[in-house]
Amino acid sequence: MDNDIIPALVQQLYLEKCLDGSRMKLLLGSEFDDDILFNRADDVRRQIYGKDVYLRGLIEFTNFCRNDCLYCGIRRNNRNASRYRLTTEEILACCKEGYSLGYRTFVLQGGEDMYYTDKNICSIVSRIKESYPDCAVTLSIGERSYESYKAYRNAGADRYLLRHETAVDSHYSKLHPAGMSLENRKRCLYYLKELGFQTGSGFMVGSPFQTLDYILADLEFLKELMPDMIGIGPFIPHRDTPFGEYKAGNLRLTLRLISVLRLMFPYALIPSTTALGTIHPLGREMGLRAGANVVMPNLSPVDVREKYALYNDKICTGEESAQCRECLEKRIDAAGYRAVTDIGNVKRI
Ligand code: 5AD
Ligand code: FES
């Protein structure tokens, strides 16, 4: 392979914020010194966000789920999962601790657990907003109706995370049970945007059956959606799922994709994910250096953390929230960035 072409591809991606399929495949798939790509993504991120890394306190409030996604450890059919739900008071206690640690965004994430009615979710959101009006509340609770999303928005929710997982219909069907569809996923994402949520989407890297062409489709879909936040992380098998024997996603490809996303979406809030930190001890630091600018430390009570196991060997399950906060600050510093306690809204340019 003639590698002289790589700097030209990076430059084109930087200038035009897209690349045609064959060029993107070269950038993702050929052998070259990754720093060419990572450094350019880091330049772009510094131009817009400087050295700032935003912290989002993640509260995993239920691991009950009505869905049965084949990759996910908390899928309904995993009888080995030990299920839990946090009460409103427990969630508020997490926020209280998070606030004192400097977090100004709380991300409420859970399985699709219909035990929490719209009324319940709205009351949790509005109680958090009443207590911490200077904070953003992000929901990550899956597919619900337009009316439900609207109610959450009216209750004060600011942001919503819903990864599309894969933008290829046939691939979506291989990762999800019958009854779930890419079409509905996309519909939900457009509802969220319409309702004025800062919206996040994304996909797993190296999920079973994924090809580079599928990843190109993911990038194309994201271009169409123009989300404010984009979360990607390597697929990691969970032993109690049908994909338990599949291999994990590739670190290098994940990092390259973080850089590509930074160049395509300069303004985006891109987390360096827990999954990235799970497949490599310095994965999150590498993610930041490749262009990510968000980390989502765990704020869930320590006694439930092991139970929110989407995949095996997840990190940060033993640490108290304060330890996690301190650990992350050090890691962010060591990578050459600065943890900030700003609410960290998207900077549209
Ligand atoms: N490996 C990596 N990521 C996973 N997710 C779910 N299961 C796994 C897994 N086994 C991701 C999905 C989901 C997000 C909350 O976690 O992309 O949207
Ligand atoms: Fe959680 Fe290091 S970030 S322990």
Coordinates of C-alpha atoms and ligand atoms in Angstrom, one line a residue:
M1 CA 0.0 0.0 0.0
D2 CA 1.2 3.5 -0.9
N3 CA 1.0 5.2 2.5
D4 CA 1.7 8.7 1.0
I5 CA -2.0 8.8 0.4
I6 CA -2.9 8.8 4.2
P7 CA -1.9 12.4 5.0
A8 CA -3.9 13.5 1.9
L9 CA -7.0 11.5 3.1
V10 CA -6.7 13.0 6.6
Q11 CA -6.4 16.5 5.1
Q12 CA -9.5 15.9 2.9
L13 CA -11.5 14.6 5.8
Y14 CA -10.5 17.6 7.8
L15 CA -11.5 20.1 5.1
E16 CA -14.6 18.4 3.7
K17 CA -15.8 16.6 6.9
C18 CA -16.5 13.5 4.8
L19 CA -14.8 11.0 2.6
D20 CA -16.2 8.7 -0.1
G21 CA -16.5 5.1 0.8
S22 CA -13.4 3.7 -0.8
R23 CA -11.2 6.4 0.8
M24 CA -12.8 6.0 4.2
K25 CA -12.1 2.3 4.0
L26 CA -8.4 3.0 3.3
L27 CA -8.3 5.3 6.3
L28 CA -10.0 2.8 8.6
G29 CA -8.4 -0.4 7.2
S30 CA -4.8 0.2 6.0
E31 CA -1.5 0.0 7.9
F32 CA -0.1 3.4 8.8
D33 CA 1.1 5.4 11.8
D34 CA -2.2 6.3 13.6
D35 CA -0.7 9.5 15.0
I36 CA -1.2 11.2 11.7
L37 CA -5.0 10.7 12.2
F38 CA -5.1 11.1 16.0
N39 CA -3.1 14.3 16.0
R40 CA -5.3 16.0 13.5
A41 CA -8.4 15.0 15.4
D42 CA -6.8 16.3 18.6
D43 CA -6.1 19.6 16.9
V44 CA -9.7 20.0 15.9
R45 CA -10.9 19.1 19.4
R46 CA -8.5 21.6 20.9
Q47 CA -9.7 24.3 18.5
I48 CA -13.3 23.9 19.8
Y49 CA -13.1 22.5 23.3
G50 CA -9.5 23.2 24.3
K51 CA -8.2 20.7 26.8
D52 CA -11.5 20.4 28.5
V53 CA -13.0 17.0 29.3
Y54 CA -16.6 17.0 30.5
L55 CA -17.6 14.7 33.3
R56 CA -21.0 13.0 33.2
G57 CA -22.1 11.2 36.3
L58 CA -23.7 7.9 35.2
I59 CA -26.4 6.4 37.3
E60 CA -27.4 2.9 36.2
F61 CA -30.8 2.8 37.9
T62 CA -32.3 -0.4 36.7
N63 CA -31.0 -3.5 35.0
F64 CA -34.5 -4.9 34.2
C65 CA -35.1 -4.9 30.5
R66 CA -38.0 -6.0 28.3
N67 CA -35.7 -6.4 25.4
D68 CA -33.5 -9.3 24.4
C69 CA -30.7 -7.8 22.4
L70 CA -28.3 -10.6 21.6
Y71 CA -25.2 -8.8 22.6
C72 CA -26.3 -7.4 25.9
G73 CA -25.8 -9.0 29.4
I74 CA -28.9 -7.5 30.9
R75 CA -31.2 -9.0 28.1
R76 CA -34.5 -10.3 29.3
N77 CA -33.5 -13.9 28.7
N78 CA -30.4 -13.8 30.8
R79 CA -31.7 -15.8 33.8
N80 CA -28.3 -15.4 35.5
A81 CA -28.6 -11.7 35.8
S82 CA -29.5 -10.5 39.3
R83 CA -32.0 -7.7 38.8
Y84 CA -32.2 -4.5 40.7
R85 CA -34.0 -1.2 40.7
L86 CA -33.1 2.0 42.4
T87 CA -35.8 4.1 44.2
T88 CA -36.2 7.8 43.5
E89 CA -34.6 8.5 46.9
E90 CA -31.6 6.3 46.0
I91 CA -31.2 8.1 42.6
L92 CA -31.3 11.4 44.4
A93 CA -28.7 10.3 46.8
C94 CA -26.4 9.5 43.9
C95 CA -27.0 12.9 42.5
K96 CA -26.2 14.5 45.8
E97 CA -22.9 12.7 46.0
G98 CA -22.2 13.5 42.3
Y99 CA -23.0 17.2 42.8
S100 CA -20.5 17.4 45.7
L101 CA -17.9 15.7 43.5
G102 CA -18.4 18.4 40.9
Y103 CA -20.6 16.7 38.4
R104 CA -23.1 19.0 36.6
T105 CA -24.7 16.3 34.3
F106 CA -26.5 13.3 35.5
V107 CA -27.1 10.5 33.1
L108 CA -29.9 8.2 34.1
Q109 CA -29.4 4.9 32.2
G110 CA -31.3 1.7 32.5
G111 CA -32.7 -1.2 30.6
E112 CA -36.2 -0.8 29.0
D113 CA -37.9 -1.2 32.3
M114 CA -41.6 -0.5 32.2
Y115 CA -41.9 -0.6 35.9
Y116 CA -40.9 3.1 35.7
T117 CA -43.9 4.7 34.1
D118 CA -43.8 8.0 32.4
K119 CA -45.0 9.6 35.6
N120 CA -42.2 8.0 37.6
I121 CA -39.5 9.1 35.1
C122 CA -41.0 12.6 35.0
S123 CA -41.0 12.8 38.7
I124 CA -37.4 11.6 39.0
V125 CA -36.3 14.1 36.4
S126 CA -38.2 17.1 37.9
R127 CA -36.9 16.3 41.4
I128 CA -33.4 16.3 40.1
K129 CA -33.9 19.6 38.2
E130 CA -35.5 21.2 41.3
S131 CA -32.6 20.2 43.5
Y132 CA -29.9 21.0 41.0
P133 CA -31.2 23.6 38.5
D134 CA -27.6 24.2 37.3
C135 CA -27.3 20.6 36.1
A136 CA -28.3 18.8 32.9
V137 CA -30.3 15.6 33.1
T138 CA -29.6 13.0 30.4
L139 CA -31.9 10.0 29.9
S140 CA -30.8 6.8 28.3
I141 CA -33.8 4.5 28.7
G142 CA -34.3 3.2 25.2
E143 CA -37.2 3.3 22.8
R144 CA -40.4 4.9 24.0
S145 CA -43.3 6.8 22.3
Y146 CA -43.3 10.3 21.1
E147 CA -45.7 11.2 23.9
S148 CA -43.4 9.7 26.5
Y149 CA -40.4 11.6 25.2
K150 CA -42.4 14.7 25.2
A151 CA -43.4 14.3 28.8
Y152 CA -39.7 13.7 29.8
R153 CA -38.7 16.9 27.9
N154 CA -41.5 18.9 29.6
A155 CA -40.3 17.5 33.0
G156 CA -37.0 19.1 32.3
A157 CA -34.8 16.4 30.7
D158 CA -32.2 18.1 28.5
R159 CA -30.5 15.3 26.7
Y160 CA -31.1 11.7 25.5
L161 CA -28.8 8.9 24.5
L162 CA -30.0 6.2 22.2
R163 CA -27.4 4.5 20.1
H164 CA -28.6 3.3 16.7
E165 CA -26.2 0.3 17.1
T166 CA -26.0 -0.4 13.4
A167 CA -27.4 1.4 10.4
V168 CA -27.8 -1.7 8.2
D169 CA -31.2 -3.3 8.5
S170 CA -30.1 -6.9 7.9
H171 CA -27.3 -6.4 10.5
Y172 CA -29.7 -4.9 13.0
S173 CA -31.9 -8.0 12.7
K174 CA -29.0 -10.2 13.5
L175 CA -28.2 -8.3 16.7
H176 CA -31.8 -7.9 17.9
P177 CA -34.8 -10.1 18.4
A178 CA -37.8 -10.1 16.0
G179 CA -40.0 -7.2 16.9
M180 CA -37.2 -4.6 17.2
S181 CA -36.3 -2.7 14.1
L182 CA -33.8 -0.1 12.9
E183 CA -36.8 1.8 11.5
N184 CA -38.2 2.3 14.9
R185 CA -34.8 3.1 16.4
K186 CA -34.4 5.9 13.8
R187 CA -37.9 7.1 14.3
C188 CA -37.2 7.5 18.0
L189 CA -34.0 9.5 17.3
Y190 CA -35.8 11.9 15.0
Y191 CA -38.5 12.3 17.7
L192 CA -35.9 13.2 20.2
K193 CA -34.3 15.8 18.0
E194 CA -37.7 17.3 17.1
L195 CA -38.5 17.6 20.8
G196 CA -35.3 19.6 21.3
F197 CA -33.3 17.1 23.2
Q198 CA -29.5 17.3 22.8
T199 CA -29.4 13.9 21.2
G200 CA -26.8 11.2 21.2
S201 CA -26.4 8.2 19.1
G202 CA -23.6 5.7 18.2
F203 CA -22.7 2.1 17.6
M204 CA -20.5 -0.7 18.8
V205 CA -17.3 -1.4 17.0
G206 CA -16.7 -5.0 16.1
S207 CA -20.1 -6.3 16.9
P208 CA -20.7 -9.8 15.5
F209 CA -21.1 -9.8 11.6
Q210 CA -20.0 -6.1 11.3
T211 CA -18.0 -5.2 8.2
L212 CA -16.2 -2.0 7.2
D213 CA -19.1 -1.4 4.8
Y214 CA -21.5 -1.5 7.7
I215 CA -19.4 1.1 9.5
L216 CA -19.5 3.3 6.5
A217 CA -23.3 3.1 6.7
D218 CA -23.1 4.0 10.4
L219 CA -21.1 7.1 9.5
E220 CA -23.5 8.0 6.8
F221 CA -26.5 7.7 9.1
L222 CA -24.8 9.9 11.7
K223 CA -24.2 12.5 9.0
E224 CA -27.9 12.5 8.2
L225 CA -28.9 12.6 11.9
M226 CA -26.3 15.2 13.0
P227 CA -26.4 14.2 16.7
D228 CA -24.9 16.4 19.4
M229 CA -23.3 13.4 21.1
I230 CA -21.7 10.3 19.6
G231 CA -20.9 7.3 21.7
I232 CA -18.9 4.4 20.3
G233 CA -17.1 1.6 22.0
P234 CA -15.8 -1.9 21.3
F235 CA -18.2 -4.8 21.4
I236 CA -17.3 -7.0 24.4
P237 CA -18.8 -10.4 24.8
H238 CA -20.9 -11.4 27.8
R239 CA -20.8 -15.0 28.6
D240 CA -24.5 -15.4 29.2
T241 CA -25.6 -14.2 25.8
P242 CA -25.7 -15.8 22.4
F243 CA -22.6 -13.8 21.5
G244 CA -20.6 -15.0 24.4
E245 CA -18.0 -16.7 22.3
Y246 CA -17.5 -13.9 19.7
K247 CA -14.4 -11.9 19.9
A248 CA -14.2 -8.3 21.2
G249 CA -14.0 -5.3 19.0
N250 CA -10.6 -3.9 18.0
L251 CA -9.0 -1.1 20.0
R252 CA -7.2 0.4 17.1
L253 CA -10.2 0.6 14.9
T254 CA -12.3 2.1 17.7
L255 CA -9.6 4.8 18.2
R256 CA -9.4 5.5 14.5
L257 CA -13.2 5.8 14.4
I258 CA -13.1 8.3 17.3
S259 CA -10.7 10.4 15.3
V260 CA -12.8 10.1 12.1
L261 CA -15.9 11.2 14.1
R262 CA -14.1 14.2 15.5
L263 CA -13.1 15.2 12.0
M264 CA -16.6 14.7 10.6
F265 CA -18.4 16.3 13.6
P266 CA -16.0 18.8 15.0
Y267 CA -18.5 20.1 17.6
A268 CA -19.6 16.7 18.9
L269 CA -19.4 15.5 22.4
I270 CA -17.7 12.2 22.1
P271 CA -17.1 10.0 25.2
S272 CA -14.1 7.9 25.8
T273 CA -16.2 5.0 27.0
T274 CA -16.0 2.5 29.8
A275 CA -15.9 -0.3 27.2
L276 CA -12.7 1.2 25.7
G277 CA -11.3 1.3 29.2
T278 CA -12.3 -2.3 29.6
I279 CA -10.4 -3.7 26.6
H280 CA -7.2 -1.9 27.4
P281 CA -6.0 -0.5 30.8
L282 CA -5.3 2.9 29.1
G283 CA -8.1 2.7 26.6
R284 CA -9.9 5.8 27.9
E285 CA -6.7 7.9 27.8
M286 CA -6.1 6.8 24.3
G287 CA -9.7 7.7 23.4
L288 CA -9.1 11.2 24.7
R289 CA -5.9 11.5 22.7
A290 CA -7.8 10.3 19.6
G291 CA -10.4 13.1 19.9
A292 CA -12.9 12.2 22.6
N293 CA -13.8 14.9 25.1
V294 CA -16.2 13.3 27.6
V295 CA -15.9 10.7 30.3
M296 CA -18.8 9.1 32.1
P297 CA -17.7 8.0 35.6
N298 CA -20.0 5.7 37.4
L299 CA -22.1 7.2 40.2
S300 CA -24.3 4.1 40.9
P301 CA -24.2 2.6 44.4
V302 CA -21.3 0.2 44.6
D303 CA -23.5 -2.7 45.7
V304 CA -25.4 -2.7 42.3
R305 CA -22.5 -2.0 40.0
E306 CA -21.5 -5.6 39.2
K307 CA -25.1 -6.2 38.3
Y308 CA -25.2 -3.6 35.5
A309 CA -23.1 -5.9 33.4
L310 CA -23.7 -5.3 29.7
Y311 CA -20.5 -7.2 29.0
N312 CA -17.9 -9.1 31.0
D313 CA -15.0 -7.6 33.0
K314 CA -16.4 -4.1 33.1
I315 CA -14.1 -1.7 35.0
C316 CA -14.9 0.6 37.9
T317 CA -17.4 -1.8 39.6
G318 CA -15.5 -1.9 42.9
E319 CA -14.7 1.7 43.4
E320 CA -16.7 4.2 45.4
S321 CA -17.8 7.3 43.3
A322 CA -15.3 9.5 45.0
Q323 CA -12.4 7.1 44.1
C324 CA -13.6 6.9 40.5
R325 CA -13.7 10.7 40.4
E326 CA -10.2 11.0 41.7
C327 CA -8.9 8.2 39.5
L328 CA -10.3 9.8 36.4
E329 CA -9.0 13.2 37.2
K330 CA -5.5 11.7 37.3
R331 CA -6.0 9.8 34.1
I332 CA -7.3 12.9 32.3
D333 CA -4.4 15.0 33.6
A334 CA -1.9 12.3 32.6
A335 CA -3.3 12.2 29.1
G336 CA -2.7 16.0 28.8
Y337 CA -6.3 17.3 29.3
R338 CA -8.3 18.9 32.1
A339 CA -11.4 17.6 33.8
V340 CA -14.0 20.4 34.0
T341 CA -17.1 20.7 36.1
D342 CA -18.9 22.8 33.5
I343 CA -22.4 21.7 32.4
G344 CA -20.7 21.1 29.1
N345 CA -23.4 21.8 26.5
V346 CA -22.6 21.1 22.8
K347 CA -20.8 24.0 21.1
R348 CA -22.4 24.3 17.7
I349 CA -20.2 26.1 15.2
Ligands
5AD1 N1 -20.3 -4.7 24.5 C1 -20.2 -3.4 24.3 N2 -21.1 -2.5 24.4 C2 -22.4 -3.0 24.7 N3 -23.5 -2.3 24.8 C3 -24.5 -3.2 25.1 N4 -24.0 -4.5 25.2 C4 -22.6 -4.3 24.9 C5 -21.6 -5.2 24.8 N5 -21.7 -6.5 25.0 C6 -23.7 -0.9 24.5 C7 -24.8 -0.7 23.5 C8 -25.8 0.2 24.2 C9 -24.9 0.8 25.3 C10 -25.7 1.3 26.5 O1 -24.0 -0.2 25.6 O2 -24.3 0.0 22.4 O3 -26.4 1.1 23.5
FES2 FE1 -13.5 4.5 38.0 FE2 -10.7 4.7 37.7 S1 -12.3 5.7 36.7 S2 -11.9 3.6 39.2

